[in-house]
Amino acid sequence: MPETEARRAVMARCALATREELRAALDRLGPMGRAEDLRPAETGLVMARGRIGGDGRAFNLGEMTVTRAAVRLSGGETGFAYHLGRDREKARLAAILDAAWQRPEQREAVEAALAPAAGRQAAEDEAARRRIAATRVNFFTMVRGED
């Protein structure tokens, strides 16, 4: 997996993780050194755009609350994070994990530290798939009632 895709996958895990899971992941990694705030976590609005049917003309769906953070670790690695909602601590923790992942010697450790969050996310996805599958209707096997 190319580096960009691997980093994107780690950040997707961070985006879906809870604040407590991110804090626990950082605790598992041990001391990181000081994380300097390049951009203190701040909350704002972004415009969400949509398309009807996935291929129609784009339209403004509405505004969403987003929190972003940027940090630099003592080794010079810079991490960024954007999260839906107003949780500034979660955005900062995710930015620290992003910066830590950029250290080649820590990549596997960061991914392993996020494994419990990934497991919970996979279990929730599977439960949702099961709930949806239970409501699925196969119209090809239905009888119309007219003989």
PDB file of C-alpha atoms in Angstrom:
ATOM      1  CA  MET A   1       0.000   0.000   0.000  1.00  0.00           C
ATOM      2  CA  PRO A   2       1.534   3.355  -0.967  1.00  0.00           C
ATOM      3  CA  GLU A   3       2.377   5.718   1.859  1.00  0.00           C
ATOM      4  CA  THR A   4      -0.441   8.153   1.070  1.00  0.00           C
ATOM      5  CA  GLU A   5      -3.063   5.399   1.109  1.00  0.00           C
ATOM      6  CA  ALA A   6      -1.678   3.963   4.352  1.00  0.00           C
ATOM      7  CA  ARG A   7      -1.785   7.383   6.016  1.00  0.00           C
ATOM      8  CA  ARG A   8      -5.324   7.921   4.731  1.00  0.00           C
ATOM      9  CA  ALA A   9      -6.379   4.576   6.245  1.00  0.00           C
ATOM     10  CA  VAL A  10      -4.905   5.495   9.639  1.00  0.00           C
ATOM     11  CA  MET A  11      -6.626   8.873   9.585  1.00  0.00           C
ATOM     12  CA  ALA A  12      -9.932   7.189   8.669  1.00  0.00           C
ATOM     13  CA  ARG A  13      -9.543   5.016  11.786  1.00  0.00           C
ATOM     14  CA  CYS A  14      -8.870   8.149  13.843  1.00  0.00           C
ATOM     15  CA  ALA A  15     -11.924   9.870  12.369  1.00  0.00           C
ATOM     16  CA  LEU A  16     -14.213   7.016  13.429  1.00  0.00           C
ATOM     17  CA  ALA A  17     -12.570   6.448  16.813  1.00  0.00           C
ATOM     18  CA  THR A  18     -13.902   7.979  20.011  1.00  0.00           C
ATOM     19  CA  ARG A  19     -11.891  10.461  22.043  1.00  0.00           C
ATOM     20  CA  GLU A  20     -11.265   7.784  24.666  1.00  0.00           C
ATOM     21  CA  GLU A  21      -9.981   5.335  22.042  1.00  0.00           C
ATOM     22  CA  LEU A  22      -7.579   7.962  20.682  1.00  0.00           C
ATOM     23  CA  ARG A  23      -6.346   8.777  24.186  1.00  0.00           C
ATOM     24  CA  ALA A  24      -5.845   5.061  24.911  1.00  0.00           C
ATOM     25  CA  ALA A  25      -3.921   4.650  21.630  1.00  0.00           C
ATOM     26  CA  LEU A  26      -1.566   7.475  22.626  1.00  0.00           C
ATOM     27  CA  ASP A  27      -1.130   5.922  26.071  1.00  0.00           C
ATOM     28  CA  ARG A  28      -0.184   2.604  24.441  1.00  0.00           C
ATOM     29  CA  LEU A  29       2.470   4.369  22.358  1.00  0.00           C
ATOM     30  CA  GLY A  30       4.171   5.820  25.428  1.00  0.00           C
ATOM     31  CA  PRO A  31       5.900   9.197  25.703  1.00  0.00           C
ATOM     32  CA  MET A  32       5.976  11.148  22.445  1.00  0.00           C
ATOM     33  CA  GLY A  33       7.640  14.297  23.556  1.00  0.00           C
ATOM     34  CA  ARG A  34       5.963  17.645  23.455  1.00  0.00           C
ATOM     35  CA  ALA A  35       3.359  18.336  20.742  1.00  0.00           C
ATOM     36  CA  GLU A  36       3.427  22.003  19.764  1.00  0.00           C
ATOM     37  CA  ASP A  37       0.157  23.447  18.481  1.00  0.00           C
ATOM     38  CA  LEU A  38       0.752  24.925  15.032  1.00  0.00           C
ATOM     39  CA  ARG A  39      -2.933  25.655  14.777  1.00  0.00           C
ATOM     40  CA  PRO A  40      -4.832  25.289  18.033  1.00  0.00           C
ATOM     41  CA  ALA A  41      -7.907  23.146  17.650  1.00  0.00           C
ATOM     42  CA  GLU A  42     -10.704  25.316  16.340  1.00  0.00           C
ATOM     43  CA  THR A  43     -14.285  24.749  15.289  1.00  0.00           C
ATOM     44  CA  GLY A  44     -15.938  26.152  12.198  1.00  0.00           C
ATOM     45  CA  LEU A  45     -18.369  25.365   9.423  1.00  0.00           C
ATOM     46  CA  VAL A  46     -17.874  23.745   6.041  1.00  0.00           C
ATOM     47  CA  MET A  47     -20.364  23.485   3.213  1.00  0.00           C
ATOM     48  CA  ALA A  48     -21.392  19.923   2.404  1.00  0.00           C
ATOM     49  CA  ARG A  49     -22.085  19.326  -1.278  1.00  0.00           C
ATOM     50  CA  GLY A  50     -24.161  16.558  -2.762  1.00  0.00           C
ATOM     51  CA  ARG A  51     -25.257  15.070  -6.063  1.00  0.00           C
ATOM     52  CA  ILE A  52     -28.591  13.463  -6.850  1.00  0.00           C
ATOM     53  CA  GLY A  53     -27.985   9.882  -7.853  1.00  0.00           C
ATOM     54  CA  GLY A  54     -24.254  10.362  -7.418  1.00  0.00           C
ATOM     55  CA  ASP A  55     -23.796  11.773 -10.918  1.00  0.00           C
ATOM     56  CA  GLY A  56     -26.104  14.772 -11.168  1.00  0.00           C
ATOM     57  CA  ARG A  57     -25.143  18.419 -10.826  1.00  0.00           C
ATOM     58  CA  ALA A  58     -23.568  19.320  -7.491  1.00  0.00           C
ATOM     59  CA  PHE A  59     -25.660  21.324  -5.042  1.00  0.00           C
ATOM     60  CA  ASN A  60     -25.088  22.774  -1.574  1.00  0.00           C
ATOM     61  CA  LEU A  61     -26.557  20.324   0.914  1.00  0.00           C
ATOM     62  CA  GLY A  62     -25.927  22.433   4.020  1.00  0.00           C
ATOM     63  CA  GLU A  63     -23.305  23.436   6.552  1.00  0.00           C
ATOM     64  CA  MET A  64     -21.575  21.013   8.920  1.00  0.00           C
ATOM     65  CA  THR A  65     -19.586  21.716  12.070  1.00  0.00           C
ATOM     66  CA  VAL A  66     -15.933  20.667  11.750  1.00  0.00           C
ATOM     67  CA  THR A  67     -13.022  20.893  14.181  1.00  0.00           C
ATOM     68  CA  ARG A  68      -9.441  20.971  12.953  1.00  0.00           C
ATOM     69  CA  ALA A  69      -6.024  20.830  14.586  1.00  0.00           C
ATOM     70  CA  ALA A  70      -2.376  20.917  13.495  1.00  0.00           C
ATOM     71  CA  VAL A  71       0.569  19.910  15.706  1.00  0.00           C
ATOM     72  CA  ARG A  72       4.320  19.437  15.383  1.00  0.00           C
ATOM     73  CA  LEU A  73       6.220  16.866  17.408  1.00  0.00           C
ATOM     74  CA  SER A  74       9.702  17.497  18.790  1.00  0.00           C
ATOM     75  CA  GLY A  75      11.224  15.552  15.858  1.00  0.00           C
ATOM     76  CA  GLY A  76       9.638  17.937  13.334  1.00  0.00           C
ATOM     77  CA  GLU A  77       6.773  15.683  12.181  1.00  0.00           C
ATOM     78  CA  THR A  78       3.595  17.640  11.484  1.00  0.00           C
ATOM     79  CA  GLY A  79       0.155  16.113  11.991  1.00  0.00           C
ATOM     80  CA  PHE A  80      -3.248  17.377  10.884  1.00  0.00           C
ATOM     81  CA  ALA A  81      -6.792  16.302  11.688  1.00  0.00           C
ATOM     82  CA  TYR A  82     -10.298  17.371  10.727  1.00  0.00           C
ATOM     83  CA  HIS A  83     -13.313  15.915  12.561  1.00  0.00           C
ATOM     84  CA  LEU A  84     -17.041  16.378  12.281  1.00  0.00           C
ATOM     85  CA  GLY A  85     -18.401  17.983  15.423  1.00  0.00           C
ATOM     86  CA  ARG A  86     -16.972  20.226  18.134  1.00  0.00           C
ATOM     87  CA  ASP A  87     -14.599  17.909  19.999  1.00  0.00           C
ATOM     88  CA  ARG A  88     -11.341  19.878  20.048  1.00  0.00           C
ATOM     89  CA  GLU A  89      -9.472  17.348  22.148  1.00  0.00           C
ATOM     90  CA  LYS A  90     -10.342  14.549  19.722  1.00  0.00           C
ATOM     91  CA  ALA A  91      -9.024  16.593  16.779  1.00  0.00           C
ATOM     92  CA  ARG A  92      -5.774  17.339  18.626  1.00  0.00           C
ATOM     93  CA  LEU A  93      -5.269  13.706  19.658  1.00  0.00           C
ATOM     94  CA  ALA A  94      -5.818  12.573  16.067  1.00  0.00           C
ATOM     95  CA  ALA A  95      -3.323  15.175  14.826  1.00  0.00           C
ATOM     96  CA  ILE A  96      -0.723  13.861  17.299  1.00  0.00           C
ATOM     97  CA  LEU A  97      -1.331  10.299  16.078  1.00  0.00           C
ATOM     98  CA  ASP A  98      -0.965  11.486  12.479  1.00  0.00           C
ATOM     99  CA  ALA A  99       2.370  13.096  13.310  1.00  0.00           C
ATOM    100  CA  ALA A 100       3.540   9.985  15.184  1.00  0.00           C
ATOM    101  CA  TRP A 101       2.596   7.769  12.233  1.00  0.00           C
ATOM    102  CA  GLN A 102       4.890   9.837  10.019  1.00  0.00           C
ATOM    103  CA  ARG A 103       7.884   8.520  11.964  1.00  0.00           C
ATOM    104  CA  PRO A 104       8.756   5.391   9.941  1.00  0.00           C
ATOM    105  CA  GLU A 105       9.869   3.506  13.047  1.00  0.00           C
ATOM    106  CA  GLN A 106       6.492   4.144  14.759  1.00  0.00           C
ATOM    107  CA  ARG A 107       4.058   3.342  11.943  1.00  0.00           C
ATOM    108  CA  GLU A 108       3.381  -0.226  12.979  1.00  0.00           C
ATOM    109  CA  ALA A 109       3.057   0.795  16.627  1.00  0.00           C
ATOM    110  CA  VAL A 110       0.510   3.523  15.771  1.00  0.00           C
ATOM    111  CA  GLU A 111      -1.511   1.092  13.652  1.00  0.00           C
ATOM    112  CA  ALA A 112      -1.384  -1.523  16.435  1.00  0.00           C
ATOM    113  CA  ALA A 113      -2.445   1.091  19.017  1.00  0.00           C
ATOM    114  CA  LEU A 114      -5.484   1.915  16.874  1.00  0.00           C
ATOM    115  CA  ALA A 115      -6.394  -1.772  16.382  1.00  0.00           C
ATOM    116  CA  PRO A 116      -8.982  -1.867  19.231  1.00  0.00           C
ATOM    117  CA  ALA A 117     -10.808   1.092  17.660  1.00  0.00           C
ATOM    118  CA  ALA A 118     -10.678  -0.612  14.263  1.00  0.00           C
ATOM    119  CA  GLY A 119     -12.102  -3.796  15.811  1.00  0.00           C
ATOM    120  CA  ARG A 120     -15.002  -1.913  17.370  1.00  0.00           C
ATOM    121  CA  GLN A 121     -15.668  -0.119  14.073  1.00  0.00           C
ATOM    122  CA  ALA A 122     -15.671  -3.411  12.159  1.00  0.00           C
ATOM    123  CA  ALA A 123     -18.085  -4.967  14.660  1.00  0.00           C
ATOM    124  CA  GLU A 124     -20.445  -1.980  14.370  1.00  0.00           C
ATOM    125  CA  ASP A 125     -20.273  -2.139  10.559  1.00  0.00           C
ATOM    126  CA  GLU A 126     -21.085  -5.861  10.609  1.00  0.00           C
ATOM    127  CA  ALA A 127     -24.031  -5.286  12.960  1.00  0.00           C
ATOM    128  CA  ALA A 128     -25.356  -2.580  10.634  1.00  0.00           C
ATOM    129  CA  ARG A 129     -24.949  -4.900   7.627  1.00  0.00           C
ATOM    130  CA  ARG A 130     -26.941  -7.582   9.451  1.00  0.00           C
ATOM    131  CA  ARG A 131     -29.729  -5.140  10.359  1.00  0.00           C
ATOM    132  CA  ILE A 132     -29.944  -3.961   6.741  1.00  0.00           C
ATOM    133  CA  ALA A 133     -29.836  -7.492   5.332  1.00  0.00           C
ATOM    134  CA  ALA A 134     -32.782  -8.458   7.546  1.00  0.00           C
ATOM    135  CA  THR A 135     -34.963  -5.891   5.761  1.00  0.00           C
ATOM    136  CA  ARG A 136     -33.884  -6.824   2.245  1.00  0.00           C
ATOM    137  CA  VAL A 137     -36.660  -7.831  -0.122  1.00  0.00           C
ATOM    138  CA  ASN A 138     -35.998  -9.903  -3.227  1.00  0.00           C
ATOM    139  CA  PHE A 139     -38.720  -8.788  -5.636  1.00  0.00           C
ATOM    140  CA  PHE A 140     -37.945 -11.538  -8.127  1.00  0.00           C
ATOM    141  CA  THR A 141     -39.278 -14.181  -5.744  1.00  0.00           C
ATOM    142  CA  MET A 142     -42.489 -12.386  -4.815  1.00  0.00           C
ATOM    143  CA  VAL A 143     -45.780 -13.568  -6.254  1.00  0.00           C
ATOM    144  CA  ARG A 144     -48.063 -10.820  -7.528  1.00  0.00           C
ATOM    145  CA  GLY A 145     -51.225 -12.537  -6.406  1.00  0.00           C
ATOM    146  CA  GLU A 146     -52.677 -12.781  -9.919  1.00  0.00           C
ATOM    147  CA  ASP A 147     -52.670 -16.354 -11.204  1.00  0.00           C
TER     148      ASP A 147
END
